[in-house]
PDB file of C-alpha atoms in Angstrom:
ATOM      1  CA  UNK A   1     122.817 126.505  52.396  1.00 79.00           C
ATOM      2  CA  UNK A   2     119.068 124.921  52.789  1.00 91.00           C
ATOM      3  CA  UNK A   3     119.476 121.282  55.343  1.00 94.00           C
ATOM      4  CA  UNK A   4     115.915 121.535  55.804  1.00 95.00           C
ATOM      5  CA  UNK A   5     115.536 118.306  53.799  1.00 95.00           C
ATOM      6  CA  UNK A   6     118.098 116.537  55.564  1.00 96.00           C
ATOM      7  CA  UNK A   7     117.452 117.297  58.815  1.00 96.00           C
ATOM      8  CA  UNK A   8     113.663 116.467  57.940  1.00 97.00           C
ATOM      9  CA  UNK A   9     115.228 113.013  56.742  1.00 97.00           C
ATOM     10  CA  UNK A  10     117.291 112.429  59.594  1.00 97.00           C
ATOM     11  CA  UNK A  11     114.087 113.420  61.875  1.00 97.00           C
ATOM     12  CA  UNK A  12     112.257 110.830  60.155  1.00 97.00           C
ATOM     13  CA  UNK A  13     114.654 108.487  60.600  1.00 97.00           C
ATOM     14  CA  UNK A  14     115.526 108.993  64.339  1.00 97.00           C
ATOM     15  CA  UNK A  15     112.065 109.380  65.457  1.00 97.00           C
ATOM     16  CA  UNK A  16     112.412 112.630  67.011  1.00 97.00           C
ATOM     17  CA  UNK A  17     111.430 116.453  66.227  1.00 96.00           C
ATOM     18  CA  UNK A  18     113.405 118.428  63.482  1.00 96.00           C
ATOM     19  CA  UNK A  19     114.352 120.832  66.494  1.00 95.00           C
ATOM     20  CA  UNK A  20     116.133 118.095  67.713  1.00 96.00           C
ATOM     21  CA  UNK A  21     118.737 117.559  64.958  1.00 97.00           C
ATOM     22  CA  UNK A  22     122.357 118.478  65.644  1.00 97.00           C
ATOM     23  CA  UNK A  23     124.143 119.099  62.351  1.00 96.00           C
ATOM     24  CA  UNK A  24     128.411 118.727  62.518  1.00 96.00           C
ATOM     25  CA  UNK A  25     129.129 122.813  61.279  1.00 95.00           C
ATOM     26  CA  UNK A  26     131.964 121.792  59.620  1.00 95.00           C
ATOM     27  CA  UNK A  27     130.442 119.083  57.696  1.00 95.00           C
ATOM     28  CA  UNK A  28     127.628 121.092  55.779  1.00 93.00           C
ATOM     29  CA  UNK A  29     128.982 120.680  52.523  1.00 93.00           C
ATOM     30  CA  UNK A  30     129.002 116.923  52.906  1.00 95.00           C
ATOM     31  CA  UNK A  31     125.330 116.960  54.716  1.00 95.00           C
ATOM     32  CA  UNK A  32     124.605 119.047  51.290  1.00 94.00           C
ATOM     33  CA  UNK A  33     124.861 115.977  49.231  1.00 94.00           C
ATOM     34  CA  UNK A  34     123.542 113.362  50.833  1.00 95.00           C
ATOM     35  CA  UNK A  35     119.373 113.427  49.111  1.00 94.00           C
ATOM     36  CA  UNK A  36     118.662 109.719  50.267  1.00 96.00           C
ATOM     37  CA  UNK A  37     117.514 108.209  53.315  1.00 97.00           C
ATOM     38  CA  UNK A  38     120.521 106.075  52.858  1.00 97.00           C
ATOM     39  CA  UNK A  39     122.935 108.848  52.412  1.00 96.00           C
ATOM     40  CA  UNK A  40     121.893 110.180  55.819  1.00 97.00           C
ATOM     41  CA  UNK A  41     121.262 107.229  57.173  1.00 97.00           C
ATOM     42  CA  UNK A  42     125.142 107.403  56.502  1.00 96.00           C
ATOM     43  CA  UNK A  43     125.936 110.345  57.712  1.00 97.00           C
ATOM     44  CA  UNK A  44     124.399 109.627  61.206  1.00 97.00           C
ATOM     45  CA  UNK A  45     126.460 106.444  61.307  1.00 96.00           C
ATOM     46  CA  UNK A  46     129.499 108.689  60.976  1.00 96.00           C
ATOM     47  CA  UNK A  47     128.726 111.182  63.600  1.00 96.00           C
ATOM     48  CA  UNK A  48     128.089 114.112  61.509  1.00 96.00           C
ATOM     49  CA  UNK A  49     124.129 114.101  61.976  1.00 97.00           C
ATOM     50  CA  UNK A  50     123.396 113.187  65.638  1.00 97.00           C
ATOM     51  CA  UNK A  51     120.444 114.083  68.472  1.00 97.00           C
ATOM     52  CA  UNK A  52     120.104 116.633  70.392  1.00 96.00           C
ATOM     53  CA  UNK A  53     119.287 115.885  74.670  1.00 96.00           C
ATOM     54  CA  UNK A  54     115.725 116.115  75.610  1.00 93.00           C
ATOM     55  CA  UNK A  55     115.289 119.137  77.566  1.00 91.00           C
ATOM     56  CA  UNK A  56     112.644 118.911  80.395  1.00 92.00           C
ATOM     57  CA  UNK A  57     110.625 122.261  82.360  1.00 94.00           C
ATOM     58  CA  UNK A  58     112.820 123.437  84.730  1.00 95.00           C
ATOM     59  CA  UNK A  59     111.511 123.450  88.576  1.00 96.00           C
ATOM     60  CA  UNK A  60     113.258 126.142  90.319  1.00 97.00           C
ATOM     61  CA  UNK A  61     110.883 128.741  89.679  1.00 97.00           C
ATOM     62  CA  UNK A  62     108.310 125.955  91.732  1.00 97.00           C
ATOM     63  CA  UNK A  63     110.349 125.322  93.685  1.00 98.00           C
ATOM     64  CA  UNK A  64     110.745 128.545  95.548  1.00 98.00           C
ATOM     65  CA  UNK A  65     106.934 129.262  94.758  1.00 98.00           C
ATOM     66  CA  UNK A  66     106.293 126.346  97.012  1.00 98.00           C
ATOM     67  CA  UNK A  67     108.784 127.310  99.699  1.00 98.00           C
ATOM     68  CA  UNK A  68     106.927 130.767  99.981  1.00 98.00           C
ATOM     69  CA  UNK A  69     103.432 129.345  99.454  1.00 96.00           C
ATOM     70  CA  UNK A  70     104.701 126.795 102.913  1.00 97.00           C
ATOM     71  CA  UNK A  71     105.124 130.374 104.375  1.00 98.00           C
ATOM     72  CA  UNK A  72     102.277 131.615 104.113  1.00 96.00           C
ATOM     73  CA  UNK A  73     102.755 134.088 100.833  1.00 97.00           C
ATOM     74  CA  UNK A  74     101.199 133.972  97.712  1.00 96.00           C
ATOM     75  CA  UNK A  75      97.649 132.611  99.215  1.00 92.00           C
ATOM     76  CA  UNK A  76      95.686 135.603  99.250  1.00 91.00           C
ATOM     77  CA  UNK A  77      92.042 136.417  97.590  1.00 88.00           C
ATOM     78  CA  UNK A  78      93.860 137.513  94.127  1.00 92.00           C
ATOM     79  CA  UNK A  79      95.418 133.962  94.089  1.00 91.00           C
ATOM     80  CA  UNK A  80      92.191 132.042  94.604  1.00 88.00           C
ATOM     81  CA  UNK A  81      90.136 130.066  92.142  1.00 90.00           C
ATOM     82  CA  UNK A  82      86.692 128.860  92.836  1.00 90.00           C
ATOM     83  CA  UNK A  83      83.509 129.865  95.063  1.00 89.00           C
ATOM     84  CA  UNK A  84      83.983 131.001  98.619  1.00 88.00           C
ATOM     85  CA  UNK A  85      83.688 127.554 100.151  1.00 92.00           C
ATOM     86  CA  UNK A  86      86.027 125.625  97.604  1.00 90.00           C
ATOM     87  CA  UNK A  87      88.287 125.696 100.174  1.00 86.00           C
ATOM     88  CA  UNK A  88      86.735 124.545 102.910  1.00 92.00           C
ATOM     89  CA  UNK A  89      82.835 123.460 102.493  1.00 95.00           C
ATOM     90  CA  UNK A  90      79.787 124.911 104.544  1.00 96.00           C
ATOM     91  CA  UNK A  91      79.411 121.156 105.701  1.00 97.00           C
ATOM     92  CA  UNK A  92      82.958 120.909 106.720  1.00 97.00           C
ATOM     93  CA  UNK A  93      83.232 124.574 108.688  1.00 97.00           C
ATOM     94  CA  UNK A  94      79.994 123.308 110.306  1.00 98.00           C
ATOM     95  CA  UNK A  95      81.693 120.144 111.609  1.00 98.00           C
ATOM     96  CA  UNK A  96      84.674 122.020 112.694  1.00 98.00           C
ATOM     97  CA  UNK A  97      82.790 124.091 114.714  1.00 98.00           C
ATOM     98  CA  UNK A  98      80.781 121.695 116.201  1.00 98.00           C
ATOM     99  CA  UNK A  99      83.520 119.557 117.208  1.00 98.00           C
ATOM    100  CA  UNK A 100      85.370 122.269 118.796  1.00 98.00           C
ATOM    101  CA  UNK A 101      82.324 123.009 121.153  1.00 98.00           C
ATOM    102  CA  UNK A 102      81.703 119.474 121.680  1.00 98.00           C
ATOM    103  CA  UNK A 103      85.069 119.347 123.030  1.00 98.00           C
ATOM    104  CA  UNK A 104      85.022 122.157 125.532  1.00 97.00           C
ATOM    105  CA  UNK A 105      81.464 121.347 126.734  1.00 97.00           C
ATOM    106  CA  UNK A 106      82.951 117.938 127.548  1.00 97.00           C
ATOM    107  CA  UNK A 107      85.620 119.552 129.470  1.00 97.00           C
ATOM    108  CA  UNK A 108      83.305 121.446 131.330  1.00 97.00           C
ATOM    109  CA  UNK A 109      81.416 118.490 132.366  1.00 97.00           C
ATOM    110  CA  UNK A 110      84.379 116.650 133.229  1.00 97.00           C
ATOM    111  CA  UNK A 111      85.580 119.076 135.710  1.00 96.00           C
ATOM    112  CA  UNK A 112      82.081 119.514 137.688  1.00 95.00           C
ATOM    113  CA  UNK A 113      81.432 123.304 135.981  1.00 95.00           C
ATOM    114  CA  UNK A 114      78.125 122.079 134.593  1.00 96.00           C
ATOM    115  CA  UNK A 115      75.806 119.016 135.820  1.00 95.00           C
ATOM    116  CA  UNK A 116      75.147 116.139 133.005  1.00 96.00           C
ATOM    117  CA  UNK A 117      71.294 117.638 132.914  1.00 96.00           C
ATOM    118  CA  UNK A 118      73.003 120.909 131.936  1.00 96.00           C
ATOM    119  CA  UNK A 119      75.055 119.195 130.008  1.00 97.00           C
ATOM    120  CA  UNK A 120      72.325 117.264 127.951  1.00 98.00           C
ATOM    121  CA  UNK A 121      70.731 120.552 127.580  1.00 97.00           C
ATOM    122  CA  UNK A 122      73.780 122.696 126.041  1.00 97.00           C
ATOM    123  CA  UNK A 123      74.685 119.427 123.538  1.00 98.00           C
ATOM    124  CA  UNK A 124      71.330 120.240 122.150  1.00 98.00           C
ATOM    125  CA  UNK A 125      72.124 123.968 122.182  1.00 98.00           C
ATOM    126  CA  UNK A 126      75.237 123.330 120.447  1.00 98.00           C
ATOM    127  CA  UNK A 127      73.504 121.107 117.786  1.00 97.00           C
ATOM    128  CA  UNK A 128      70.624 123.318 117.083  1.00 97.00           C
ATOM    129  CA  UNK A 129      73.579 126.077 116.262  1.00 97.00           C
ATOM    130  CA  UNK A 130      72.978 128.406 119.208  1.00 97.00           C
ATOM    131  CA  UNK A 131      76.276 129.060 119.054  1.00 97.00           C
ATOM    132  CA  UNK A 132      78.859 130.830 116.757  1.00 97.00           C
ATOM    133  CA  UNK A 133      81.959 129.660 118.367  1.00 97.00           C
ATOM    134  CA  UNK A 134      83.753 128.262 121.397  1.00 98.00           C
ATOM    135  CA  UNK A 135      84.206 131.429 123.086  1.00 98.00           C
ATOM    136  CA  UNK A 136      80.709 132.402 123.096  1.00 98.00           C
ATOM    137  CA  UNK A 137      79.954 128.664 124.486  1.00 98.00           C
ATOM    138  CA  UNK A 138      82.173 129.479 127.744  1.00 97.00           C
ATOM    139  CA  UNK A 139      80.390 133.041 128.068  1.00 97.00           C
ATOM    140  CA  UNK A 140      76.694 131.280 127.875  1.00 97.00           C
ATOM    141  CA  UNK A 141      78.203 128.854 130.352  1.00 97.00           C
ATOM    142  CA  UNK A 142      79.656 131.497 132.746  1.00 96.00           C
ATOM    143  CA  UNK A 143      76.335 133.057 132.746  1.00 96.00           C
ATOM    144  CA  UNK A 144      74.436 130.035 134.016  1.00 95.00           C
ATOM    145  CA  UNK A 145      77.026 129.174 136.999  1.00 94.00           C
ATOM    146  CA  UNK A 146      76.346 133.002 137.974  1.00 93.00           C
ATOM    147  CA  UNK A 147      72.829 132.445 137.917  1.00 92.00           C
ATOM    148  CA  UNK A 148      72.905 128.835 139.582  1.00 85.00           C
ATOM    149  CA  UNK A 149      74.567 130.963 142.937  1.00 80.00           C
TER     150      UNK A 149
END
């Protein structure tokens, strides 16, 4: 029992797939005779030939993908694509870690640790890239108090 041609038919005349063609079990021998477009065309009137639902990708999987990538998980080196600063560029790590000294040197000036002159002089440090990060600002800085006493 071959309904290759009619379910190619009825494709053809519902605009969808082939895989998409529901045809009524108990109405194959009737399906079997119908060679026309109109004979279908028929038979989908009646009920007998009819469309399947669209199915669409199901998101759960993503879904708790996401919820572990939001936790941290699944980020690691073996999950990475690109270069080592695809991430985050050289530029942008720069600015972050200029901003972050910029920041505490202010603080220091604001509470009297350092003078403005020292102050100048460090902003200059900072931008020629003296130093590597925030902590070894405050050490450089610690050093200079001792030596100002």
């Amino acid at each position: 029992m071959d309904l290759s041609l009619q379910k190619r038919l009825a494709a053809e005349i519902l605009g969808v797939g082939e895989s998409r063609i529901w045809i009524d079990p108990e109405a194959y021998e009737r399906v079997e005779t119908a060679i026309t477009k109109e004979d279908v065309r028929r038979l989908i009137k009646d009920g007998i030939i009819r469309v399947k639902p669209e199915h669409s990708n199901s998101r759960a999987r993503w879904r708790i993908r996401h919820e572990k990538r939001k936790k941290g998980k699944r980020r690691g080196p073996g999950h990475r694509k690109g270069g080592k600063y695809s991430k985050v560029s050289r530029k942008e790590q720069w600015m972050m870690k200029v901003r972050a000294l910029r920041k505490e040197l202010r603080k220091f000036k604001e509470r009297g640790v350092i003078t403005p002159k020292e102050y100048r002089e460090i902003y200059r440090l900072v931008k020629g890239g003296v130093f590597e990060s925030v902590a070894q600002l405050k050490n450089y800085i610690k050093e200079l108090v001792k030596e100002r006493m």
